[in-house]
Structure formats: structure tokens, C-alpha cells
Short mmCIF file of C-alpha atoms in Angstrom, two decimals:
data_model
loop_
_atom_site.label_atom_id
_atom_site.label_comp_id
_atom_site.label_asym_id
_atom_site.label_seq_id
_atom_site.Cartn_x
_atom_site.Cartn_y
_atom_site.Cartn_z
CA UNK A 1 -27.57 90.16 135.93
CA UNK A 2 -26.61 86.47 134.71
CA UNK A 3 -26.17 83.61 136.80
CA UNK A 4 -23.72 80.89 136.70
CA UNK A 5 -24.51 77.36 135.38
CA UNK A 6 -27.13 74.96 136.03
CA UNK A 7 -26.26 71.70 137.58
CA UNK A 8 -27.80 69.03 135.30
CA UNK A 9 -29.89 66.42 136.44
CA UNK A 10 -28.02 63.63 138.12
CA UNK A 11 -26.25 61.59 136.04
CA UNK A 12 -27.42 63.84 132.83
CA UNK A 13 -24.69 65.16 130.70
CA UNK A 14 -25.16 68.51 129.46
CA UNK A 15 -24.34 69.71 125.97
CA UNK A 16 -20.73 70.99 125.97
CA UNK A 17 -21.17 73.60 123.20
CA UNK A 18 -24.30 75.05 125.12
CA UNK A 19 -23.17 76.28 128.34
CA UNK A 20 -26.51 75.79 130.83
CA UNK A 21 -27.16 78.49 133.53
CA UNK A 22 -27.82 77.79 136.98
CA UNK A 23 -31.33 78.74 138.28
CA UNK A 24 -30.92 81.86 140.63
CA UNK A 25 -32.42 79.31 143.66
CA UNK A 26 -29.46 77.28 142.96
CA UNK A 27 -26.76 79.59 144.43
CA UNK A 28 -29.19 81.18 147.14
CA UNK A 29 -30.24 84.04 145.32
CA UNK A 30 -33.95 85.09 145.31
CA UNK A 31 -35.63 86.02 142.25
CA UNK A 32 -37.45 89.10 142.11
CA UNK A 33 -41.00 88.13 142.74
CA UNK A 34 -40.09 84.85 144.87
CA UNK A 35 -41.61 85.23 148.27
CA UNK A 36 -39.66 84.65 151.29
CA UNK A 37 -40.09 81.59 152.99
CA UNK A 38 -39.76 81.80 156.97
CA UNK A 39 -39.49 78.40 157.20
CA UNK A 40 -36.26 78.24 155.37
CA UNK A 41 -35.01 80.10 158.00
CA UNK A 42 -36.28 78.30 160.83
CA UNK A 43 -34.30 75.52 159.17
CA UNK A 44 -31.80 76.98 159.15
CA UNK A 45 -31.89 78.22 162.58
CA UNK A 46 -32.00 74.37 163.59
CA UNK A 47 -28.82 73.12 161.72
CA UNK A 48 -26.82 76.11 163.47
CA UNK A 49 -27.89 75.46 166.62
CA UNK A 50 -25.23 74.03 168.54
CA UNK A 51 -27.24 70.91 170.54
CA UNK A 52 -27.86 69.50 167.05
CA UNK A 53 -24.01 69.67 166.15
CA UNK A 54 -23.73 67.15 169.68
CA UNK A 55 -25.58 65.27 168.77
CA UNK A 56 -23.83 64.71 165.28
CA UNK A 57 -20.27 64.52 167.58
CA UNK A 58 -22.05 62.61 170.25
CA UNK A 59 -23.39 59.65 167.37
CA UNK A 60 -19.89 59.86 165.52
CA UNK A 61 -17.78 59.75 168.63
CA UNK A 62 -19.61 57.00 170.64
CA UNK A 63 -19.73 54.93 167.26
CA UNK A 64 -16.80 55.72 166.07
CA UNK A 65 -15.15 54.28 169.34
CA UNK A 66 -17.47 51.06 168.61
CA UNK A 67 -16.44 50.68 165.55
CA UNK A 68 -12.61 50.93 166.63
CA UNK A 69 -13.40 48.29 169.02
CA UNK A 70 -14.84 46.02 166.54
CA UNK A 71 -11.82 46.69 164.08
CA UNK A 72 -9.58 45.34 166.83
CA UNK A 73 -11.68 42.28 167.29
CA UNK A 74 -11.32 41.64 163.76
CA UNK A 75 -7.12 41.37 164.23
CA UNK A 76 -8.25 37.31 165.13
CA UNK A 77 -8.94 36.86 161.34
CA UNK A 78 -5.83 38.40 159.77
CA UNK A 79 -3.39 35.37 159.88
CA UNK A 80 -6.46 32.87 159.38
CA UNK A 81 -8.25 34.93 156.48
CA UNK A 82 -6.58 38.61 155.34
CA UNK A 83 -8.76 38.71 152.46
CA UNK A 84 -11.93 38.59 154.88
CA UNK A 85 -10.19 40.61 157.35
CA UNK A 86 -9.86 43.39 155.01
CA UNK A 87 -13.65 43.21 153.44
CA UNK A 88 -15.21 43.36 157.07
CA UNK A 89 -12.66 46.41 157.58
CA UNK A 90 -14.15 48.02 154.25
CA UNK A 91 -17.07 47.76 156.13
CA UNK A 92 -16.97 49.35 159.22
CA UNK A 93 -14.65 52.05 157.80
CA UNK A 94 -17.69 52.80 155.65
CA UNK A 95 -19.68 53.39 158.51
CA UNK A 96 -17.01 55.77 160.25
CA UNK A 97 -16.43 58.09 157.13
CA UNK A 98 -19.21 58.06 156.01
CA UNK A 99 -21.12 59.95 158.63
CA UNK A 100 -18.94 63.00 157.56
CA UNK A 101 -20.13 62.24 154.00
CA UNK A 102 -23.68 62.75 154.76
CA UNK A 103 -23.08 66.17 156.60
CA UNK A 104 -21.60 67.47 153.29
CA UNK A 105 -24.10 65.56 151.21
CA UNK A 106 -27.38 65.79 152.82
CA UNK A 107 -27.36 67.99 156.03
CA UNK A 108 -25.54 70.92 154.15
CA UNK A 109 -26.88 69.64 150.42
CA UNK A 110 -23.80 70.53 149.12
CA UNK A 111 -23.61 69.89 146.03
CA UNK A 112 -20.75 69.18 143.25
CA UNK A 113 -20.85 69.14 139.71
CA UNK A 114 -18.02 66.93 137.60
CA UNK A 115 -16.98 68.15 134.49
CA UNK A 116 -15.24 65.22 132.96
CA UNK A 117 -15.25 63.29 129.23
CA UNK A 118 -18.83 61.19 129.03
CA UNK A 119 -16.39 58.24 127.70
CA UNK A 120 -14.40 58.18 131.17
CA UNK A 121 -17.25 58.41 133.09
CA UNK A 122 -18.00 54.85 133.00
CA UNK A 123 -15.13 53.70 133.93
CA UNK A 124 -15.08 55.60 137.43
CA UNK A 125 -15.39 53.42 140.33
CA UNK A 126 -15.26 50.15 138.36
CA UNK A 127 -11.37 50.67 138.38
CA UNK A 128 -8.73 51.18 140.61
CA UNK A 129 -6.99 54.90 140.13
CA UNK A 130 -4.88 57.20 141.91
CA UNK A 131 -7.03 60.59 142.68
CA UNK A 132 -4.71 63.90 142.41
CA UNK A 133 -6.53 66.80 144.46
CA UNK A 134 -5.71 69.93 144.81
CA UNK A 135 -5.15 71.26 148.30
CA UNK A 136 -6.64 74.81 149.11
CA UNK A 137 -9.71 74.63 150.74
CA UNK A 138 -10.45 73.46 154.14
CA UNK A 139 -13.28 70.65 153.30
CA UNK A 140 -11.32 69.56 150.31
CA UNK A 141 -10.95 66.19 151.54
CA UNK A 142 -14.12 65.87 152.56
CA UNK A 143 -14.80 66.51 148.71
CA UNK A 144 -12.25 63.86 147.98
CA UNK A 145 -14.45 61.29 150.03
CA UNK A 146 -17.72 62.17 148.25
CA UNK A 147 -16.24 61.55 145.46
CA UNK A 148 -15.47 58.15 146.20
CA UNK A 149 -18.80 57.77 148.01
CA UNK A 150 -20.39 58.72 144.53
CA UNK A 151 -18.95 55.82 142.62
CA UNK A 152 -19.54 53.17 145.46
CA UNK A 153 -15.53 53.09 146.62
CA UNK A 154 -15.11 55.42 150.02
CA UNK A 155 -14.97 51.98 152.19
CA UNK A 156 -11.79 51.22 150.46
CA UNK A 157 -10.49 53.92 149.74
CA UNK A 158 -7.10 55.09 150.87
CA UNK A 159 -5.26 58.30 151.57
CA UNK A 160 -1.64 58.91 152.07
CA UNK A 161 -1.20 60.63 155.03
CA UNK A 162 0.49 62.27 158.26
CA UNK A 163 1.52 59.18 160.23
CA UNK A 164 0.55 61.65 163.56
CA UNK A 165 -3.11 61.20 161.84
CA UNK A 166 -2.55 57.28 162.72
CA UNK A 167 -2.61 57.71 166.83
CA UNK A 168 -6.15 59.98 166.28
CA UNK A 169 -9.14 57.68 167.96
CA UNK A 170 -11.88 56.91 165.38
CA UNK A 171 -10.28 57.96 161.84
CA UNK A 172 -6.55 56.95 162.61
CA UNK A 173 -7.48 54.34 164.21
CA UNK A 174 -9.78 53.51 161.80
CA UNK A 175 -7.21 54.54 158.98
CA UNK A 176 -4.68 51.80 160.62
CA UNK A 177 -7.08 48.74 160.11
CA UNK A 178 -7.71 49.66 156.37
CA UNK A 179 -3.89 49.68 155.70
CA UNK A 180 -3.56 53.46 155.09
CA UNK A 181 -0.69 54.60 154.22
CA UNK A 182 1.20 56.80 156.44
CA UNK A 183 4.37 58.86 156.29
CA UNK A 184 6.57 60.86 158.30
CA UNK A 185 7.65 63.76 155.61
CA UNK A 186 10.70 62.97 156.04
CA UNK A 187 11.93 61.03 152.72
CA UNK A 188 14.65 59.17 154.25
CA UNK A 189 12.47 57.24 156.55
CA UNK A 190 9.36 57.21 153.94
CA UNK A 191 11.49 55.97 151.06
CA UNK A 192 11.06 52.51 152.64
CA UNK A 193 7.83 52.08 154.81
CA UNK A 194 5.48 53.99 152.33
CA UNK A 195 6.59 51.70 149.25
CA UNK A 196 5.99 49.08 152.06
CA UNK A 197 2.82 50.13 152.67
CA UNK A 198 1.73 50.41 148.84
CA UNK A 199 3.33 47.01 147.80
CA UNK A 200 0.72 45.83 150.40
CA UNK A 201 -2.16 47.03 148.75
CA UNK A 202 -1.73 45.53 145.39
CA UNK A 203 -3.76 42.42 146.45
CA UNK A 204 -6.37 44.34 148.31
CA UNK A 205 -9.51 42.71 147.26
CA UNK A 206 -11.95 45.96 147.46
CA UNK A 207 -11.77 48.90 144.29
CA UNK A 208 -10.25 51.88 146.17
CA UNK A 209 -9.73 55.43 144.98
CA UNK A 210 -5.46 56.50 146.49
CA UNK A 211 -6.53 59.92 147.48
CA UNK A 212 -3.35 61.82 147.17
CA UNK A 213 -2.46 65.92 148.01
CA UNK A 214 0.56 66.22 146.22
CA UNK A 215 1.49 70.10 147.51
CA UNK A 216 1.78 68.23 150.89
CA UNK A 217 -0.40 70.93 152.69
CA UNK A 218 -3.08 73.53 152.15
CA UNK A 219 -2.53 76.65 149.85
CA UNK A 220 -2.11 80.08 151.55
CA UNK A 221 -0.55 83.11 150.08
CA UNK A 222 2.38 82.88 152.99
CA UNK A 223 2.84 78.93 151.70
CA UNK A 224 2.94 80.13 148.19
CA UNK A 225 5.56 82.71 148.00
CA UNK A 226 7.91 80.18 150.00
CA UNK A 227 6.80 77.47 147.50
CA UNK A 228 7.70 79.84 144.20
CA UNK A 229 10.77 80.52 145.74
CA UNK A 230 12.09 77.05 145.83
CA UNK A 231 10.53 76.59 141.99
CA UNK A 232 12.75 79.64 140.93
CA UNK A 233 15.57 77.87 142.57
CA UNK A 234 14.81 74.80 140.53
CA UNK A 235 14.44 76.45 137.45
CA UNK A 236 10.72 75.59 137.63
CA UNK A 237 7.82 78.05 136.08
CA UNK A 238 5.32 79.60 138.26
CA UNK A 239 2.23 78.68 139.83
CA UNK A 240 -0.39 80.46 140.27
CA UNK A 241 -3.16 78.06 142.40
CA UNK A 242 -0.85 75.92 143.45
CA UNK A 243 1.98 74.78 145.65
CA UNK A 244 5.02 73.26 143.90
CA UNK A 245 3.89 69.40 144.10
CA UNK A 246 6.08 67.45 146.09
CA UNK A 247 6.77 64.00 144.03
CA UNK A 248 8.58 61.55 145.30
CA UNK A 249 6.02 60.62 147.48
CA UNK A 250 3.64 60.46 143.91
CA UNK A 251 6.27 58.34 141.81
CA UNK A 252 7.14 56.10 144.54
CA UNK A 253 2.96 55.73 144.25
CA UNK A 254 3.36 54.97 140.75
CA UNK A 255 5.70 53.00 141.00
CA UNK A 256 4.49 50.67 143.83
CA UNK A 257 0.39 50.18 142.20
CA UNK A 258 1.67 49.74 138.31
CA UNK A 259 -0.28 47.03 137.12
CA UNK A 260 -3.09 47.38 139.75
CA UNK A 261 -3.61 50.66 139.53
CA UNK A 262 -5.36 51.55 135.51
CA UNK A 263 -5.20 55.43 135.86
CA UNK A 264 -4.85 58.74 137.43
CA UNK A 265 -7.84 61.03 138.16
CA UNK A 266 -6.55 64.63 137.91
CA UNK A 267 -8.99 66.69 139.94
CA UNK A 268 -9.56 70.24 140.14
CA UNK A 269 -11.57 71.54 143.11
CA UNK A 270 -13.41 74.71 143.15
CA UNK A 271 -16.54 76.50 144.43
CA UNK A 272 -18.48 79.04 143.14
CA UNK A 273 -19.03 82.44 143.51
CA UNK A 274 -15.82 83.17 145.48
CA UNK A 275 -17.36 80.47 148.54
CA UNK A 276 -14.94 79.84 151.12
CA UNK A 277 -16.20 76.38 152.46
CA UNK A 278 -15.58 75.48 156.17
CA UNK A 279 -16.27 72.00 158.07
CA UNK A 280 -18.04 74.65 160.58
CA UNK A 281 -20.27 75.86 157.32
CA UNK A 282 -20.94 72.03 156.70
CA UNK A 283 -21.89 71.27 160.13
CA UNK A 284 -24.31 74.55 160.34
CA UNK A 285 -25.75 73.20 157.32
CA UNK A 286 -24.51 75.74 154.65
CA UNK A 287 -24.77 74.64 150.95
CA UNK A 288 -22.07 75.09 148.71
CA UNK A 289 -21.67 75.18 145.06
CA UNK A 290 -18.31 72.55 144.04
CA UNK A 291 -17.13 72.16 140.38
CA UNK A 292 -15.06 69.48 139.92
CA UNK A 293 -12.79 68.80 136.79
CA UNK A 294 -11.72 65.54 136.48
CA UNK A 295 -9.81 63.91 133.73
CA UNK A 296 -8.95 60.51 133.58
CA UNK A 297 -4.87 59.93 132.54
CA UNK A 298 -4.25 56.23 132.18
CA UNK A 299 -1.14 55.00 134.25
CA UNK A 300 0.72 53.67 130.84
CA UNK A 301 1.22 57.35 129.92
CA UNK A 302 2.96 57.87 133.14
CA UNK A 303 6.80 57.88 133.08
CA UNK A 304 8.43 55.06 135.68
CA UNK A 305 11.43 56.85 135.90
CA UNK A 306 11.86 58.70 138.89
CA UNK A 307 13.26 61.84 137.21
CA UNK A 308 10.66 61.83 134.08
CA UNK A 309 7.67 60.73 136.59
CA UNK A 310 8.93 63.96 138.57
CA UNK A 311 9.08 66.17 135.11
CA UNK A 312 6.11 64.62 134.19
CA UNK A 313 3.43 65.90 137.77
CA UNK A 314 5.30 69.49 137.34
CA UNK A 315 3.51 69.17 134.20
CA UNK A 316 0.63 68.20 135.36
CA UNK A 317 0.56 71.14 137.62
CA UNK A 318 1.11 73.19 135.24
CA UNK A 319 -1.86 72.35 133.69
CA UNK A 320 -3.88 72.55 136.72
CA UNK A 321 -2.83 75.64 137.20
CA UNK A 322 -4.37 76.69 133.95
CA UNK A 323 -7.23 74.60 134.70
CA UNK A 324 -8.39 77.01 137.69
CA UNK A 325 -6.94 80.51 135.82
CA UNK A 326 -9.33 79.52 133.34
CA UNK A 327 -12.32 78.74 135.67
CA UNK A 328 -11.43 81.99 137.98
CA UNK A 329 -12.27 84.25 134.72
CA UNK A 330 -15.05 82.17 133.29
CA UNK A 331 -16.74 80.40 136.12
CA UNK A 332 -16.11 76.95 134.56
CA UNK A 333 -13.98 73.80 133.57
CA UNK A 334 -13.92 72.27 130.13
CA UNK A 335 -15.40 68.69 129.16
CA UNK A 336 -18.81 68.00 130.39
CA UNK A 337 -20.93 68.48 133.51
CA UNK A 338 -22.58 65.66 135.11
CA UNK A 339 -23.64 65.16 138.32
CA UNK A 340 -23.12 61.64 139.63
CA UNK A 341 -26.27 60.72 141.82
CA UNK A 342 -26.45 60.98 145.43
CA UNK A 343 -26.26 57.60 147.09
CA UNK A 344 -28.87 56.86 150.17
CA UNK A 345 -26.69 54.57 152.03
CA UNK A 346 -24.66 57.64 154.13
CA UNK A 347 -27.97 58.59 155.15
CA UNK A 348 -28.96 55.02 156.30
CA UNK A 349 -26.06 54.36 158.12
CA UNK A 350 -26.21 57.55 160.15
CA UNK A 351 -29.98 57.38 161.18
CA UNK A 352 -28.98 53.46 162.07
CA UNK A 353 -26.55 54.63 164.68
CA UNK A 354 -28.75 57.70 165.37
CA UNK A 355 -31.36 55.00 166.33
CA UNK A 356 -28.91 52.79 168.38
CA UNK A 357 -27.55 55.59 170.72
CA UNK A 358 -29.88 58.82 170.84
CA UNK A 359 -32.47 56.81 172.84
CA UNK A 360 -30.42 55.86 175.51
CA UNK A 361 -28.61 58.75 175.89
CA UNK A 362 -31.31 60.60 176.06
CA UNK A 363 -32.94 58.84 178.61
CA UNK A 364 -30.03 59.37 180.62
CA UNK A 365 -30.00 63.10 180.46
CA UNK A 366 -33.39 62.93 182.01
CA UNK A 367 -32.58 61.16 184.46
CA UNK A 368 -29.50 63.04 185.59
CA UNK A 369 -31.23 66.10 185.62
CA UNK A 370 -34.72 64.47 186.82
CA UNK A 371 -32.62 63.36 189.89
CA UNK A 372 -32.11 67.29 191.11
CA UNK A 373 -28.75 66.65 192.49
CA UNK A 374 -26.43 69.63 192.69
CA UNK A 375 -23.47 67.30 192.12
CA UNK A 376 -25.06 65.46 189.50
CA UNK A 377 -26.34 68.52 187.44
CA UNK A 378 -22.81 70.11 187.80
CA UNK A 379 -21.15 66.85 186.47
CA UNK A 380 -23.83 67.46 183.23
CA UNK A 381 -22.73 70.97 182.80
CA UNK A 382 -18.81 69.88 182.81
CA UNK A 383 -19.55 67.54 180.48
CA UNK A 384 -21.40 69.52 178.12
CA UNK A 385 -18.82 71.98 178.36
CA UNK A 386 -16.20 69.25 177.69
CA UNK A 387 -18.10 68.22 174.94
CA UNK A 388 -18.26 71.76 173.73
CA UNK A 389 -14.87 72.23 173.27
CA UNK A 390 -14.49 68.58 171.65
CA UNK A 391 -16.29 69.74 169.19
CA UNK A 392 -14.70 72.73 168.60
CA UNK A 393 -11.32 70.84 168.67
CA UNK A 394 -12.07 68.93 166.01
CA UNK A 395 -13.52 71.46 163.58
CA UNK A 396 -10.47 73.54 164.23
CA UNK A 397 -8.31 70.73 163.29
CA UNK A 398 -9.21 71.46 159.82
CA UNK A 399 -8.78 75.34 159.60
CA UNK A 400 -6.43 76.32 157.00
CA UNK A 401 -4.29 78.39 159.47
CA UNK A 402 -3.97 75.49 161.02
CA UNK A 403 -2.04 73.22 158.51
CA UNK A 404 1.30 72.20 158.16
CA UNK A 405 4.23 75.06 157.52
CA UNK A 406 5.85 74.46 154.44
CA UNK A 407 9.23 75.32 153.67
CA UNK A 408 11.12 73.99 157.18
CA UNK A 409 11.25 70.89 155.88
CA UNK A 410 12.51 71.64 153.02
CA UNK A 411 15.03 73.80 153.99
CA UNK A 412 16.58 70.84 155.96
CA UNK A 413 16.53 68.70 153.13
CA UNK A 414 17.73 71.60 151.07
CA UNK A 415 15.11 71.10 148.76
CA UNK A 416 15.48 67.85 148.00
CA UNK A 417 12.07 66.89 146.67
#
């Protein structure tokens, strides 16, 4: 039986020409001989239990909302100081996303290995760069964020998103004080207010990482055929992994963060084993296994021409595509595999608002059902049940099969992008 590779130790680089091999505990698999620890699973146990996923909701919701508040505050200091306006947004945005950060990072101790060229590495989060992700897996973004977390940039980082996202209390809302940019998918009326939006950016005083899905929505098998069909009509080759990318909305990126922007980050997600990661899996406190290739392109070798900047991400894709045909026989990406250290500050900031709200709410739980009123202890058990389905709400807003069609929109613009 072999076993795939070993993750190095953080921030060791492993010898290309020697691929290491992951320690069976590694990828949950018990050795023969290892005895079986019962309180693993009373762990275990604990993260799946559902009061321990309110309270995660109840400390991201009730801060979140604080935060927001905060945020709006802060809309005093925009015409006297922008610059500050924007740092004390970098801020509290940290302290919104990055609760989600920890879940994946140290609730679930999921874990993601970067296979990348040891003379990039430096240069990540010291720079600017526009991060192209690949969109097939439901807690890709989340992957997105930790890797900006990683390299100290997730307060300021950016995504270019569904402007429906923007009118979403905590993250749009949080999303609309850090200047995110949003867009309708409709090119007509994003040709204008996304460059807009970008031209804004290029005096943002904060490194940022321009988290961008270029396929536009999540991979599924009934997203790819439509998505091969309109690449046969354009004359385009296959794809294997991957929607066709969409790219006006990348070359109008370009375009817009030349000269403040020094590269893109091509990443390729993927997880072990045949793992099929869910923000429910995260939240139960599963651990998954991510590889992560990225390479670093600088922005000079990017065409500005519309057309060739267009010729040029097909490429790109193409290449991708290759990328994960390659890893889906052998179980891994070229360059090298390093695994950037895990940062405590996610953790900090969640037991700080853990701290700030658990006691009192707790304390109030007692007392409502300390109190023995039948009225009162019904009102709990609505609320609870409210809360329930809040929290089920919001994991479900992630679910693949819940994503975006694609193809409608294209039809009506008959293909236009």
C-alpha cells in the first residue's frame, strides 16, 4: 500500500527530485499496530455537535453586526482622511473574515500544501498580485482567504464579486466598506462600474491579494457540457477541469491595476484522495488534505490588448487544465512543496470575541430558563430553532448545487464573452 506525500515542515521546502510521502496519520489512516484512541473520537463528537456550531454562528453573527456598525461609524473619516478610513477598514474586515479562516485552519486543521518555485516564494505577500482560482469545490474560497491569511494580506484583500453578495449583513456589508468590487454579470453595465471600482484601488494603501474566479461559477458536469459547447462554437479546445474562463471581466482587471499590480498568481486547487470538502465538513471539524499549485506570472508578460489578454487566459486555462490531469493521475503538482506557517492571530481574534459575548449570553440563557416561564422558555425554543435554520441557511449558501446556472446568460449575450 503507498501513501501520498508528506507535507513538509512549515515553511521547509522539500527536495523536488525526491518526492516525500505523507505519513499514513496524515490522511487519517491508521497504521497497523497504532492503537485507537477514544479520545479522538470524543473530539470529534464535540466539533459535530450542533450547540458548538451556535456558538461559532452566534460569536460571528453578533460580531459581525458590531463590526458593520463600527464600519459605518468610520464613513465620518472618508472625506477628512480616506487613507485612514481604509486602514481602520482593513482592520475590522480582518476580524470578520477571519473567523471563517480559523474554522478551516484550526478547528478543522485543514491543512494545504503550496507547490510553487522557492524563488517566488518570497515575494508572496510583499507584493500586490491578482490571484486566479479555480472554481470547483465548495470551500474554495475559503482556500482563497487562507491563502492570503498565510502571507499577512486577507484584511485587504479583495474579491470580485456578485453585486447581490453586497446587500448580505456582515460580509457584504463588510465587502462594501473595503471597496470590493462588485458586478452585475451583465457586461454592458459592468464595462463601466467595475473598471470604476478597480481604478479606485490603485492608491489603496494596504498589500491586497484580487481574488478572482474567472469560470464565473462552480464546476459541475451539467455546467461543463454547456461550457464546451460554447468553446466548440468559438473554435476553442477542450477542457477538461474547467469551465471556459470568462475574460473580460479578467482584462478589464488587467487593465485597470497595471502598474500597481506586479503579477498574477495562477492557482490550482485540489484535495487529496478524491475529498469532497464542504463548509458543513469545516464546521464539524473534518480535516482535509489541499495541494495548491501556484505559479507566479509577472503582469509585464500579460498582453493589454483586449483580444490578446483574452487569447492569452484561454491559455492559461489550458494549462491549468493540464495542471490538474496531471495531479488526478499522479497525486501531485510540479515545483516545490512548502507549507507557509500557520499564523496565530485568527485564533486570537476569535477567542477575543468569544470572550466578549459567550459570557453574557450565557448568563442570559440561564436566566431565561432559570425564570420557569412557559412563555419565556417557548420564546428560547423559537429562537433556537430560528437560529437553527440560520445556520443551516448559510452553510447551504455555499453548496455547489446551489451556484449560479451558467449558460442563460450567455445565451442572451449570444456568447459574447
Amino acid at each position: 500500500m503507498s501513501f501520498p506525500h508528506r507535507v513538509p515542515v512549515r515553511g521547509e521546502f522539500l527536495s523536488p527530485s525526491l518526492p516525500p510521502r505523507w505519513p499514513c496519520s496524515a490522511v487519517g489512516v491508521r497504521c497497523l499496530g497504532e492503537e485507537h484512541d477514544p479520545g479522538m473520537d470524543l473530539v470529534a463528537l464535540l466539533k459535530s455537535h450542533f450547540l458548538c456550531h451556535l456558538i461559532f454562528c452566534y460569536v460571528f453573527i453578533v460580531s459581525g453586526l458590531i463590526i458593520n456598525t463600527i464600519q459605518l461609524c468610520t464613513l465620518l473619516l472618508w472625506p477628512v482622511n480616506k487613507q485612514l478610513f481604509r486602514k481602520i477598514n482593513c482592520r475590522l474586515s480582518y476580524c470578520v473574515s477571519s473567523q471563517l479562516v480559523m474554522l478551516l485552519e484550526w478547528w478543522s486543521g485543514t491543512e494545504c500544501v503550496i507547490y510553487t518555485d522557492p524563488r517566488a516564494y518570497p515575494k508572496y505577500g510583499k507584493e500586490n498580485a491578482i490571484v486566479v482560482l479555480n472554481h470547483k469545490f465548495e470551500i474554495d474560497f475559503l482556500c482563497g482567504w487562507s491563502l492570503a491569511e498565510r502571507f499577512g494580506v486577507l484584511g485587504g484583500s479583495k474579491v470580485l464579486a456578485k453585486k447581490e453578495l453586497a446587500y448580505v449583513p456582515i460580509i457584504g456589508w463588510m465587502w462594501y466598506f473595503t471597496e470590493m468590487v462588485f458586478c452585475t454579470r451583465k457586461w454592458e453595465q459592468d464595462r463601466k462600474t467595475v473598471s470604476e471600482s478597480l481604478l479606485h484601488l490603485r492608491d489603496y494603501p494596504e498589500k491586497y491579494f484580487f481574488l478572482i474566479h474567472c469560470e464565473g461559477t462552480r464546476f459541475t458536469e451539467k455546467k461543463h457540457q454547456i461550457s464546451m459547447q460554447v468553446a466548440q462554437a468559438k473554435g476553442l479546445p477542450s477542457l477538461k477541469h474547467h469551465l471556459l474562463p470568462r475574460t473580460k471581466g479578467f482584462a478589464v482587471t488587467v487593465r485597470s491595476l497595471r502598474n500597481v499590480v506586479s503579477a498574477v498568481y495562477d492557482c490550482t486547487l485540489n484535495f487529496r484522495n478524491n475529498e469532497n470538502p464542504t463548509l458543513l465538513g469545516v464546521l464539524n471539524g473534518k480535516k482535509y488534505h489541499a495541494d495548491l499549485y501556484v505559479r507566479r506570472i509577472p503582469l509585464e508578460e500579460v498582453p493589454e490588448e483586449e483580444d490578446k489578454c483574452a487569447a492569452w487566459l484561454h491559455k492559461l486555462y489550458q494549462e491549468k487544465d493540464a495542471f490538474q490531469e496531471e495531479y488526478s493521475r499522479t497525486g501531485t503538482f510540479p515545483e516545490t512543496p512548502v507549507v507557509p506557517p500557520r499564523r496565530p492571530w485568527t485564533l486570537v481574534n476569535w477567542l477575543f470575541w468569544a470572550s466578549m459575548l459567550l459570557y453574557p449570553f450565557f448568563r442570559f440563557v440561564v436566566n431565561m430558563v432559570s425564570s420557569g416561564s412557559s412563555l419565556t422558555l417557548a420564546s428560547f425554543v423559537l429562537v433556537f430553532f430560528v437560529a437553527s435554520m440560520g445556520v443551516r441557511w448559510m452553510i447551504g449558501v455555499t453548496e455547489i448545487d446551489k451556484g449560479s446556472a451558467y449558460g442563460n446568460m450567455d445565451s442572451k449575450q449570444k456568447h459574447s464573452d
